[in-house]
XYZ file of C-alpha atoms in Angstrom:
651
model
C 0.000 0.000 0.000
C 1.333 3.427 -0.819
C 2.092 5.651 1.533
C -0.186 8.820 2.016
C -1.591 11.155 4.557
C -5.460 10.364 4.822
C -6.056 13.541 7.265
C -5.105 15.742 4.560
C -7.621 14.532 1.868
C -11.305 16.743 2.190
C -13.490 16.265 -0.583
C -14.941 13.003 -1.822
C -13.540 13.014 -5.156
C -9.521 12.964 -3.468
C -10.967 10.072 -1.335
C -11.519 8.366 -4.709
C -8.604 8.918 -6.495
C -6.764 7.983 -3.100
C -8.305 4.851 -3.470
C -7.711 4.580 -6.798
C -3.892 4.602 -5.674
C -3.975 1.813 -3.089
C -5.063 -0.536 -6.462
C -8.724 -0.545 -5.394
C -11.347 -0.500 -8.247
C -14.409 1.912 -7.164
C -18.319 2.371 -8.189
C -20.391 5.758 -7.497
C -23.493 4.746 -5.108
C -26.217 6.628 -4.549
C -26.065 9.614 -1.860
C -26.811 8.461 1.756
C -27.653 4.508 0.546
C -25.700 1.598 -0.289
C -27.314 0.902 -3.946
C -24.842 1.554 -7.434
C -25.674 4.552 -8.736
C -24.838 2.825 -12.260
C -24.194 -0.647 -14.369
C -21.072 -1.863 -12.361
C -20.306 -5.475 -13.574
C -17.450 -4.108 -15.851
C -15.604 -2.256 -12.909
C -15.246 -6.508 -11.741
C -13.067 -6.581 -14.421
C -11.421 -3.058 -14.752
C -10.505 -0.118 -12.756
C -12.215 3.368 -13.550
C -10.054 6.203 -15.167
C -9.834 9.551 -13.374
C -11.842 10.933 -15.699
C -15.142 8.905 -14.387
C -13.828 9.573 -10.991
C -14.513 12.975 -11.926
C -17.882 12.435 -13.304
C -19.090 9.827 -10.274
C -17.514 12.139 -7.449
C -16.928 15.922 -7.861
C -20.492 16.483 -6.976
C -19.316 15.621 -3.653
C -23.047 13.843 -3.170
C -22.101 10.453 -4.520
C -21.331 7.385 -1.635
C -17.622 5.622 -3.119
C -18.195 2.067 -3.175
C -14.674 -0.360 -2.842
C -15.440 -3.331 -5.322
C -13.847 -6.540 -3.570
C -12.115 -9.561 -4.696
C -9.266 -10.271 -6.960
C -9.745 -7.034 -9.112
C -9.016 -5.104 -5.884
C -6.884 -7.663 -4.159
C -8.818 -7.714 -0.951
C -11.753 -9.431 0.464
C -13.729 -7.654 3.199
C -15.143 -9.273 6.657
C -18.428 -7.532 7.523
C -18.989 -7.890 11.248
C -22.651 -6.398 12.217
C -23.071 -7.174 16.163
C -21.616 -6.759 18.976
C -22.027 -10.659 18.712
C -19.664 -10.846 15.514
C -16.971 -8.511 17.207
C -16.743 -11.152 19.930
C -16.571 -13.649 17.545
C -13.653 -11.806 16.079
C -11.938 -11.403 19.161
C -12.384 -15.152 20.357
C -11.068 -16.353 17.387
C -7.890 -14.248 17.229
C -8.758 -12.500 13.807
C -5.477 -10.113 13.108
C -5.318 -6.974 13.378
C -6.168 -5.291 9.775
C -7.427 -2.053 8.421
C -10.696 -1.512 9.583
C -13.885 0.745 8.911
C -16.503 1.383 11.643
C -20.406 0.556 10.462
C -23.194 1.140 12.380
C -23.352 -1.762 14.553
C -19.500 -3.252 13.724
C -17.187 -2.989 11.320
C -15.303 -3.966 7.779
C -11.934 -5.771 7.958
C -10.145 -5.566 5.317
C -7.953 -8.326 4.452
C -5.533 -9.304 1.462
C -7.433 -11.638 -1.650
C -6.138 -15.263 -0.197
C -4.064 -17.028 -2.923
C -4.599 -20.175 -4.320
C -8.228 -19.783 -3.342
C -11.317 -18.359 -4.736
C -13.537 -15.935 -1.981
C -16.851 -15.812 -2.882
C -19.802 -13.690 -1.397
C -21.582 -15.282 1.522
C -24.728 -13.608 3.769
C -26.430 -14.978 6.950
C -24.295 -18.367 6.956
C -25.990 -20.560 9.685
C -22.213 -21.221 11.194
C -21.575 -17.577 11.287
C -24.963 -15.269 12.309
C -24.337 -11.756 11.771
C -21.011 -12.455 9.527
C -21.194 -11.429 6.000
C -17.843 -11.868 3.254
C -17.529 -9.672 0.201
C -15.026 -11.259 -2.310
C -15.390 -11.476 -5.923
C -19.051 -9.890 -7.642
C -18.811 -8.085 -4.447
C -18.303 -4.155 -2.630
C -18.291 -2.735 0.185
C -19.444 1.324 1.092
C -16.204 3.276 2.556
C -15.616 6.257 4.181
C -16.600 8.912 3.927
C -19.529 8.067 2.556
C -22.745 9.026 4.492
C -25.395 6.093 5.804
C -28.903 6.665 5.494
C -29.007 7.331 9.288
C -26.874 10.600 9.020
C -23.544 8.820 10.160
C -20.445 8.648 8.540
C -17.865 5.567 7.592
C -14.867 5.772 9.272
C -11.730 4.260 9.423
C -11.036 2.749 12.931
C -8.385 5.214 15.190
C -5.217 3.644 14.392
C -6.724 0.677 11.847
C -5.937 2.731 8.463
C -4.190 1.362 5.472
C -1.341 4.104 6.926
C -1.771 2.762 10.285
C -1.284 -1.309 9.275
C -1.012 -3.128 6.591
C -4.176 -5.419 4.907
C -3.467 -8.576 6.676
C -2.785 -11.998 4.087
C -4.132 -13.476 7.297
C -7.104 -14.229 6.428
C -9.369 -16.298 9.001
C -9.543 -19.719 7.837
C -13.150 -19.910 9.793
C -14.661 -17.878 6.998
C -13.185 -19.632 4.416
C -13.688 -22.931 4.874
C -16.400 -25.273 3.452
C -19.024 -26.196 4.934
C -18.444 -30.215 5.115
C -15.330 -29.388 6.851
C -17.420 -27.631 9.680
C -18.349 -29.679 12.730
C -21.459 -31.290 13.260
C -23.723 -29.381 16.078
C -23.745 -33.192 17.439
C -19.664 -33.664 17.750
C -19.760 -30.138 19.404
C -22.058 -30.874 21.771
C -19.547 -33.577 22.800
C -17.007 -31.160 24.268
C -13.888 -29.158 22.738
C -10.817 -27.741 24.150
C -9.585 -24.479 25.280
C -9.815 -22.332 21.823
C -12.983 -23.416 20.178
C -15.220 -22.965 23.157
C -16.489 -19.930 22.562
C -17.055 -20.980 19.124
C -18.732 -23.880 20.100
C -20.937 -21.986 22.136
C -21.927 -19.678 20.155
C -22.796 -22.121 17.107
C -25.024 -24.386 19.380
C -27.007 -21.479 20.499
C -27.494 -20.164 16.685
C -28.337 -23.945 15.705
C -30.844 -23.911 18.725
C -32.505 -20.556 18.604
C -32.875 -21.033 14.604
C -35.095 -24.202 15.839
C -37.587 -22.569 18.001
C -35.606 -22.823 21.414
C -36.132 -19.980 23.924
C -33.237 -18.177 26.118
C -33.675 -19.955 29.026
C -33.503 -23.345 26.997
C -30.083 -22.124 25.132
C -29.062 -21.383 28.388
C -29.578 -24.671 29.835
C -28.361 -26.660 26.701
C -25.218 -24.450 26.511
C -24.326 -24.867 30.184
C -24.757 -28.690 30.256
C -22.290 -28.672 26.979
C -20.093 -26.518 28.571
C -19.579 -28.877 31.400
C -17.750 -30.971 28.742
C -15.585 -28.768 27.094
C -11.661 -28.824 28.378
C -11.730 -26.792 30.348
C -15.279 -25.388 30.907
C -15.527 -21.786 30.630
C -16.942 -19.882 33.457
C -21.013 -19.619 33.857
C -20.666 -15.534 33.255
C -19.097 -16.168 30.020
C -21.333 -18.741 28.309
C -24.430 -16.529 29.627
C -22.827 -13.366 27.662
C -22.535 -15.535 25.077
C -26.044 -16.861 25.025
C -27.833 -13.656 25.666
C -25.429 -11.854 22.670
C -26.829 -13.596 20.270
C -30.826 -13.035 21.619
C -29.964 -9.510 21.112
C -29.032 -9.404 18.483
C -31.623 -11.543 16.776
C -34.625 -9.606 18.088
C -32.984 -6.613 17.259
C -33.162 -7.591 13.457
C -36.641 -8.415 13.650
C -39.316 -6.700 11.473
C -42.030 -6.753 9.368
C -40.315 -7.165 6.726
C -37.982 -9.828 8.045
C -38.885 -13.757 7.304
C -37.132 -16.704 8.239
C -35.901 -18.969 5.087
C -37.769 -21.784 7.148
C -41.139 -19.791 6.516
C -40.793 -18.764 2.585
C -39.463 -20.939 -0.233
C -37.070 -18.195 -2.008
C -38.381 -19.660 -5.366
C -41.573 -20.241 -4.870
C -42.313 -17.872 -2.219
C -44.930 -20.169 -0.969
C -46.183 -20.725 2.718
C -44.372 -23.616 4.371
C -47.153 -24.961 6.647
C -45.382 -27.787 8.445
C -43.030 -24.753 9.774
C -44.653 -22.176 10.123
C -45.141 -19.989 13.430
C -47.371 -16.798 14.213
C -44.343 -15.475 16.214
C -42.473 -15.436 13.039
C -44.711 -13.054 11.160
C -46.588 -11.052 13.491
C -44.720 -7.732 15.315
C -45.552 -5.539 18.113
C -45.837 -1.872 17.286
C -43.020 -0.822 20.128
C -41.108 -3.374 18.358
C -41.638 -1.310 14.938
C -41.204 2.070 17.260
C -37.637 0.852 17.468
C -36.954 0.564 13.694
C -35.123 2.797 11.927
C -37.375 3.646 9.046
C -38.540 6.749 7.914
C -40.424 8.572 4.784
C -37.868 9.668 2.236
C -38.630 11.841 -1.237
C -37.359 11.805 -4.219
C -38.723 15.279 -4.582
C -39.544 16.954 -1.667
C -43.434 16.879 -0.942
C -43.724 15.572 -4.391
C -42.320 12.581 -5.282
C -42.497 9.647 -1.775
C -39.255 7.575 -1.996
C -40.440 3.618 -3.155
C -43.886 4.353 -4.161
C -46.118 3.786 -7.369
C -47.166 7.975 -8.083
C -50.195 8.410 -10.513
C -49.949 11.108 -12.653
C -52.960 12.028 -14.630
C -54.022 14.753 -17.363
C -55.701 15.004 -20.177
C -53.797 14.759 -23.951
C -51.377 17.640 -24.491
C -51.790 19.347 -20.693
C -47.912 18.351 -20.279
C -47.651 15.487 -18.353
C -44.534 13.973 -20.463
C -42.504 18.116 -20.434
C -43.082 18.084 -16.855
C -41.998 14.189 -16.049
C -38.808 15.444 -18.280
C -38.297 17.645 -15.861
C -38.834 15.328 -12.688
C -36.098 13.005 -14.487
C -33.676 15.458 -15.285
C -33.846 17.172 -11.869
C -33.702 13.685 -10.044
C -30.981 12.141 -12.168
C -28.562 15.159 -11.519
C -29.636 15.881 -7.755
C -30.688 19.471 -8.492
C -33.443 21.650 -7.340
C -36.922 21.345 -9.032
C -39.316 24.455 -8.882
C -37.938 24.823 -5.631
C -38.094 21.364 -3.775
C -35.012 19.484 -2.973
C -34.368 16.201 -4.809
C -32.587 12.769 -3.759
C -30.458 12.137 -6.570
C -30.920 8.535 -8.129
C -30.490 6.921 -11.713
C -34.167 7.470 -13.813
C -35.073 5.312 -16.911
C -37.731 6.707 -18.999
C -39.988 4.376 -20.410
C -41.854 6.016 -23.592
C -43.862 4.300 -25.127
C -46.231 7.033 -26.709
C -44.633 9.534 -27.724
C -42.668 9.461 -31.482
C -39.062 9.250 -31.310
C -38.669 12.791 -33.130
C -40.805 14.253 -30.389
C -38.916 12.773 -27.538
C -35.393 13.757 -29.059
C -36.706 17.497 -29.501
C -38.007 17.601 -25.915
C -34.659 16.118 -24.369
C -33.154 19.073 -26.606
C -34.747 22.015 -25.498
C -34.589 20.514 -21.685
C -30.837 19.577 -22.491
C -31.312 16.447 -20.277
C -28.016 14.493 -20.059
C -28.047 12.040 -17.600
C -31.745 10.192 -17.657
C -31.868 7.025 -19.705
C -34.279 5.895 -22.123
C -35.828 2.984 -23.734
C -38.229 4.151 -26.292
C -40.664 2.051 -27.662
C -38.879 2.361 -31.804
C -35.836 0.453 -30.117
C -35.095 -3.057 -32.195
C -35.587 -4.368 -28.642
C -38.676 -2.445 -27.291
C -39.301 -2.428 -24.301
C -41.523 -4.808 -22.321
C -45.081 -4.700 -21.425
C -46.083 -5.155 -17.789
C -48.503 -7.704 -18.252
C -45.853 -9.850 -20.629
C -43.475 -12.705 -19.745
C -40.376 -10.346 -20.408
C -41.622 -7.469 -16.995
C -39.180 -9.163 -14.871
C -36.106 -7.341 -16.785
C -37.303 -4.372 -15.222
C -37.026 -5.697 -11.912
C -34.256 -8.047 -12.142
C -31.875 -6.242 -14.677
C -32.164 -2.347 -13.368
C -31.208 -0.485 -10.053
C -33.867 0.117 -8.557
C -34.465 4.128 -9.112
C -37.268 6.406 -10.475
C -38.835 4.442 -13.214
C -41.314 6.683 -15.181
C -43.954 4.588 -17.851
C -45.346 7.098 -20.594
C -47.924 5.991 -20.561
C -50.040 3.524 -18.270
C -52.671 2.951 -20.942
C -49.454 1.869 -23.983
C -47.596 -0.200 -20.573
C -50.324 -2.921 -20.958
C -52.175 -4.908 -23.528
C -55.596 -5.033 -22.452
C -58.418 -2.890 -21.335
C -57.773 -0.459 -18.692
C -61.233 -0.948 -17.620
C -60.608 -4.529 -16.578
C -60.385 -4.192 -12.716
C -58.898 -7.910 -12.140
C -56.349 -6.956 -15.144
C -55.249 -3.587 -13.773
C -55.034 -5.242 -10.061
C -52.252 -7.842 -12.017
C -50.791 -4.522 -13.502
C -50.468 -2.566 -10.438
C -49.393 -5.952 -8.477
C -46.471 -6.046 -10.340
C -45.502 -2.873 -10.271
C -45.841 -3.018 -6.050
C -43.324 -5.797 -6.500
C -41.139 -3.814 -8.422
C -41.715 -0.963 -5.407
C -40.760 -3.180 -2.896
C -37.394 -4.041 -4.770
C -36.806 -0.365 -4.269
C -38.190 1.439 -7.129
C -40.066 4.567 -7.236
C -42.508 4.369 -10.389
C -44.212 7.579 -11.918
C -47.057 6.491 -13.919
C -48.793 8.540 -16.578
C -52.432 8.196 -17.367
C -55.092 9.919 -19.422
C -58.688 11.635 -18.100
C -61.477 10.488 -19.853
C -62.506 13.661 -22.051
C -65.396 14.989 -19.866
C -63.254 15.296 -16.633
C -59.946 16.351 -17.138
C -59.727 16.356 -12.853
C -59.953 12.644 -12.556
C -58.622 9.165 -13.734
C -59.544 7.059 -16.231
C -60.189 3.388 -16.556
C -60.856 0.612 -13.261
C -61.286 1.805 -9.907
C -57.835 -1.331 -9.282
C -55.188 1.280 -10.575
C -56.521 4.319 -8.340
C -57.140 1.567 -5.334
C -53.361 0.466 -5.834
C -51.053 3.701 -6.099
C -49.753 5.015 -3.109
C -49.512 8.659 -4.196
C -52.321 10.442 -6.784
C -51.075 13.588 -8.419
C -53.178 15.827 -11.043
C -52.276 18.028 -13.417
C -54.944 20.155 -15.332
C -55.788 23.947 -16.643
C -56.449 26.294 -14.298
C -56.777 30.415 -15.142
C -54.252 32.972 -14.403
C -53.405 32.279 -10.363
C -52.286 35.569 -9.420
C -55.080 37.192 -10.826
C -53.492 39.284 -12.904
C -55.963 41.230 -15.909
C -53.656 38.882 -18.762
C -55.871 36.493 -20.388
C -54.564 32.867 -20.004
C -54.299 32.646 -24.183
C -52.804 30.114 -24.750
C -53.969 27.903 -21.815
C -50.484 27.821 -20.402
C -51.533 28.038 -16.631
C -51.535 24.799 -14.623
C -52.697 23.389 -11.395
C -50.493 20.624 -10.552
C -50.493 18.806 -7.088
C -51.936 15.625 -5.154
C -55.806 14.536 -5.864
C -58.345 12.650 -4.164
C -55.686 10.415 -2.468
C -52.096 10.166 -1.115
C -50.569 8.286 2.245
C -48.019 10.932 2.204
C -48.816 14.945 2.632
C -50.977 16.556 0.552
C -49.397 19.086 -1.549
C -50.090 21.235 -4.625
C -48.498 24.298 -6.793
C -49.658 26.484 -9.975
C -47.478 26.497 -12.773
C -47.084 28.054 -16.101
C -45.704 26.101 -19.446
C -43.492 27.819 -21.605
C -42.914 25.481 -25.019
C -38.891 26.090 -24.999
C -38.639 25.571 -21.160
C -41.036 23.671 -19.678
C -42.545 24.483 -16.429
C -42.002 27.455 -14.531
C -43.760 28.045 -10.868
C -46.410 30.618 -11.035
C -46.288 32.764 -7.484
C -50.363 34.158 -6.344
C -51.328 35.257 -3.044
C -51.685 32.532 -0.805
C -54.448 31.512 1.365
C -52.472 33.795 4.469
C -51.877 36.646 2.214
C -55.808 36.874 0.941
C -56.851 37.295 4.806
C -54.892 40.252 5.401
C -56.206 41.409 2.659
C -59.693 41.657 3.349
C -58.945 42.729 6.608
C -57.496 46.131 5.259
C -60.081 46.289 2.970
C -62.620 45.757 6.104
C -60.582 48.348 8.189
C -61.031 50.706 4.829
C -64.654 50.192 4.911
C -65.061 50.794 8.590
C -63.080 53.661 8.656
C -64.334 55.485 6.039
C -66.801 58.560 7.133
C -69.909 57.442 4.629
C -69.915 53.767 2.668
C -67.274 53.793 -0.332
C -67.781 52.291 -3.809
C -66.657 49.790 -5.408
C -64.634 52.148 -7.440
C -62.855 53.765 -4.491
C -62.610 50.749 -2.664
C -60.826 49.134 -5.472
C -58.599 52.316 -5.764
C -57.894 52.696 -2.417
C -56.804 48.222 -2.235
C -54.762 48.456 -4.841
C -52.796 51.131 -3.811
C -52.455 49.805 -0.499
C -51.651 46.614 -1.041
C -50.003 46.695 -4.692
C -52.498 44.180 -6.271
C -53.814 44.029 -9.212
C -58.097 45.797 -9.544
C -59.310 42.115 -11.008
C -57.306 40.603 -7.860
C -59.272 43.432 -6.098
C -62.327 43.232 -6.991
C -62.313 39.367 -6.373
C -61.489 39.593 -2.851
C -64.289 42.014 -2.608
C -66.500 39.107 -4.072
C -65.236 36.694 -1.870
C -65.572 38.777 1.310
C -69.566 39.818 0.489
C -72.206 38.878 4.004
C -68.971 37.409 5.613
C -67.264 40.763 5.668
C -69.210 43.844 4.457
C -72.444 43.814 2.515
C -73.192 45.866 -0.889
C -75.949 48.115 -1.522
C -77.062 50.301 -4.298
C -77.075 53.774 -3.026
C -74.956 57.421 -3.129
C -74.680 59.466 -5.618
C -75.876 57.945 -9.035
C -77.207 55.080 -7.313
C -73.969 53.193 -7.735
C -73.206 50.064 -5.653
C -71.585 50.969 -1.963
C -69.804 48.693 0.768
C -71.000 48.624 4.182
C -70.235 46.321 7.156
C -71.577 43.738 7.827
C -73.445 44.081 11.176
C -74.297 47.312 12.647
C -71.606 48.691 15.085
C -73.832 51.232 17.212
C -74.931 47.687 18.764
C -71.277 47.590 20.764
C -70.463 49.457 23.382
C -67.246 50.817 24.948
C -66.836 51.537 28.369
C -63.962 54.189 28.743
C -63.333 53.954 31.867
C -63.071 49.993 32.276
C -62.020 49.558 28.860
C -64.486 46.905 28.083
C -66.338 46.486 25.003
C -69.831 44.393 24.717
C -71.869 43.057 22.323
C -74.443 40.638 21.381
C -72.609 36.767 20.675
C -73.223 36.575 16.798
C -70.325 39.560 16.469
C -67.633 37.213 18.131
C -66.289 35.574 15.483
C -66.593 38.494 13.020
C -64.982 40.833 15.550
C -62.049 38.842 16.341
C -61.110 39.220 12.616
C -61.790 42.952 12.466
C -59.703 42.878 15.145
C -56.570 40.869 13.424
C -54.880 44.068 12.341
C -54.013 45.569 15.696
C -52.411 42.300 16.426
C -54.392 42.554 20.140
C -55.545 39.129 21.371
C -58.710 38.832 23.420
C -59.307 38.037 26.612
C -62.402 36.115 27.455
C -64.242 37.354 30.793
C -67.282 35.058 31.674
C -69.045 38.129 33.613
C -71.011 40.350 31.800
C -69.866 38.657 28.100
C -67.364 40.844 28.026
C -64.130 41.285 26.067
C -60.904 42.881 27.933
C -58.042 44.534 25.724
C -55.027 44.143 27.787
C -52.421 46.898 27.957
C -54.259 49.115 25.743
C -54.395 53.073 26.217
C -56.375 55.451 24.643
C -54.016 55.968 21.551
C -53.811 52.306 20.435
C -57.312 52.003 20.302
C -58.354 55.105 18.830
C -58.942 53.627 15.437
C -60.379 50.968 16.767
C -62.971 53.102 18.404
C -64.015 55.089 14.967
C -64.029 51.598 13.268
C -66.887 50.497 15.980
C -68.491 54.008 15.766
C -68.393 54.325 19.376
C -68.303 57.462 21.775
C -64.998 58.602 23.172
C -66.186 59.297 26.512
């Protein structure tokens, strides 16, 4: 290993290329996760150049993954309990360079000679011990976990520190013939394999249905025959280790081999157990599973997201945008995105319009399979689906559209429930899939086709015409205005924006006064009204908003529409009979009391009055004598407008 100051190196992409030096062939994976950000099998067989080095990591986002095996010349022990670690330590594993995980740590060891290493997981013999050799990687510092922590190098367990030990534990390596039988263990071993011993009749017994306290028994009466016996303290650390650690790792999600057939993934009834499949919710409190987007309040991380709109509203321009945005990591009409690889499945569009779209978005990095391909791609509902799921990374997969995905009628509710049951397998493989679908043509706000695909999304977005949103006097021409948000259903947050299309650039966000803004609003125009010595008309009061506030007269004279018998009422009246604003109720029906600085009124004002009374930023204070309302730490001056608005004497 050469020779070189780790402390020194900052940025991701010097991590790399350091590396790169120590002979170690690397793969980008995606930010905060452990999954290839791209097609990797060749880096097996190769080492990258500098040049991809640049492209995977001077974004500074990207995880580094260390491929293992002969390519790299190292094979990597994954130890992921405080069980393992002991396991380590009992069996005299040299010392080695060493990263710290989350619940152990990678040893890194020289590639064995004479000797192929091969991946293994969850080896009966070896709970909690996972190898990567060849086909395999590893995630290394200073990459980020999905948790927020950071891979480390162990204090004083660096390639600088030590060298990769050719040691390499023969107890990993060896086959599995050449391991004893549970049966010639439980006959007693001497000092040096105890602890192994142990620890292997416990796993064999606990993976058979034993409890603790029967381990513990079983262990102690073989213990009694080992040479010599270790003490009790010792086997019962042992023991309880491995319980830990085993109903630490249970979940929902989590089934025994002994329960599923892998291939079949049939129920085994002469095995099966309840206590294998069923979980209690403080044991799910404990997991470490959250909500994650793709795009922030937009997209859910591992979901299947409808998309619907009627022909030509946009929906492929603004999934081009989704892809682009998501493929690179950037921002998207202001949301945050969780950069992953996107494959864009078109099968409607023509190939000319597709190219001239990817143009004018000058999208780089998103990867299509377009339906004028010599291979096309696969239907859903075919024998070929599985290459989506078994040949990609799982990352945002978007189908243009739904209706050209399958062959049959979209109608068809047991059909569509196949469909969207494959595509739920595909989302819990790790995909996030953005579908596109059509409105039938006399609702361009809802779905179309069987009730099964609605039923079986997780996430319903809509995307349809809407008029100007800020009100503005501009006439919406060229229906270019857009509503685009969640509809009718979502197990996420409801969320929605207005946007405007622009045919060389896509979408754009459209800003209008929000739902906050439009209160304060009408409350100035209420204080106007009030104030004012006789009732004003529309004309004035639209004069008088607008220059107050700096919106538009249509915005104006909407909010007056809006805020008619809730606010103020209109009358026809003054001079040329034109139509005036008055309030609402009659004020000469309070009364304020100088002197205690109380104010009293009949109970249908309440609610209206605590919103005339928003603008002074004075809270009330509710007095159960008397009905009346207290104003605390007011004097005369603050109140003074308050007292022309109610038309009250100032006695």
């Amino acid at each position: 290993m050469k020779e070189e100051k780790k402390d020194k190196i900052v940025s991701t992409l010097e991590w790399a290329e350091f590396y790169l030096s120590q002979g170690f062939s690397l793969i980008p994976l995606l930010p905060k996760d452990k999954t290839p950000a791209i097609q990797w099998k060749e880096y097996q067989h190769r080492k990258p150049t500098q040049a991809e080095l640049i492209k995977w990591f001077s974004n500074g986002r990207n995880n580094i993954g260390i491929v293992t095996g002969k390519i790299s010349g190292i094979a990597v022990i994954d130890l992921d309990s405080e069980a393992a670690l002991n396991f380590a330590k009992q069996n005299d594993f040299s010392d080695t360079p060493s990263v710290k995980t989350g619940k152990g740590c990678h040893l890194y060891y020289k590639y064995p000679d004479n000797i192929e290493v091969r991946n293994f997981q969850k080896r009966d013999d070896l709970p909690d011990i996972d190898l990567r050799g060849d086909g395999g990687y590893v995630v290394a510092p200073p990459s980020i976990h999905s948790s927020g922590n950071v891979y480390q190098w162990v204090k004083n367990k660096s390639s600088n520190d030590i060298p990769v030990s050719a040691n390499f534990p023969s107890i990993i390596i060896r086959n599995k013939e050449n391991i004893n039988s549970i049966r010639e263990l439980c006959q007693g071993v001497p000092q040096g394999k105890r602890n192994d011993s142990i620890f292997r009749i416990t796993c064999a017994l606990k993976k058979n249905g034993l409890d603790i306290n029967d381990c513990l028994g079983l262990a102690h009466a073989v213990n009694e025959r080992n040479e010599p016996p270790l003490s009790e303290s010792e086997v019962e650390k042992t023991v309880k280790g491995i319980f830990d650690r085993y109903n630490e790792q249970e979940s929902v999600f989590q089934f025994s081999d002994n329960i599923y057939r892998q291939k079949t993934g049939k129920l085994d009834l002469a095995t099966f157990k309840y206590s294998d499949v069923l979980k209690k919710g403080h044991a799910l409190q404990k997991l470490d599973i959250k909500i994650e987007w793709i795009i922030e309040n937009i997209l859910p991380k591992q979901s299947i997201i409808l998309l619907h709109g009627r022909g030509g509203i946009g929906k492929t321009w603004l999934s081009l945008q989704i892809g682009e945005a998501v493929s690179n990591g950037n921002i998207l009409l202001g949301h945050a995105t969780q950069q992953t690889p996107v494959y864009y499945i078109d099968m409607e569009n023509s190939f000319p319009v597709l190219v001239e779209r990817v143009k004018k978005l000058n999208i780089k990095q998103m990867l299509f399979w377009h339906n004028s391909n010599e291979i096309p791609p696969p239907k859903i509902d075919s024998d070929e689906w599985s290459v989506y799921k078994d040949n990609l990374p799982p990352g945002l997969l978007i189908i243009d559209t739904l209706r050209a995905f399958q062959s049959l009628d979209e109608n068809d509710s047991k059909h569509m429930a196949e469909v969207m049951s494959r595509l739920k397998i595909m989302r819990d493989k790790g995909f996030t899939i953005l579908l596109l679908h059509h409105t039938p043509k006399s609702n361009e706000r809802t779905y179309k086709g069987s009730t099964a695909i609605f039923d079986l999304c997780d996430h319903v977005l809509s995307i349809h015409s809407i008029k100007r949103p800020d009100m503005e006097d501009e006439d919406d021409e060229f229906g270019k205005y857009r509503w685009f948000g969640t509809k009718d259903k979502t197990r996420y947050v409801p969320y929605h924006m207005s946007l405007m299309f622009d045919p060389d650039k896509g979408f754009v966000e459209v800003k209008g006064p929000d739902i906050d803004d439009s209160e304060k609003i009408k409350l100035v125009i209420t204080k106007y009204i009030a104030d004012n010595d006789r009732p004003p008309t529309q004309s004035e009061a639209i004069d008088t908003i607008t220059r107050e506030t700096e919106i538009s007269k249509s915005c104006a004279q909407k909010l007056l529409g809006q805020g008619e018998k809730v606010f103020w009422i209109s009358t026809k009246g003054g001079a040329k009979n034109k139509k005036i604003y008055e309030p609402v109720f009659d004020f000469n029906k309070l009364i304020y009391e100088a002197e205690t600085q109380k104010l009293t009124y009949c109970d249908e004002t309440i609610d209206l009055l605590r919103k005339y009374l928003v603008w002074s930023n004075r809270d009330f204070i509710f007095s159960n004598q008397n009905r009346h309302r207290n104003f605390d730490d007011l004097i005369y001056q603050h109140i003074e407008s308050l007292l022309r608005c109610l038309q009250c004497d100032n006695q």
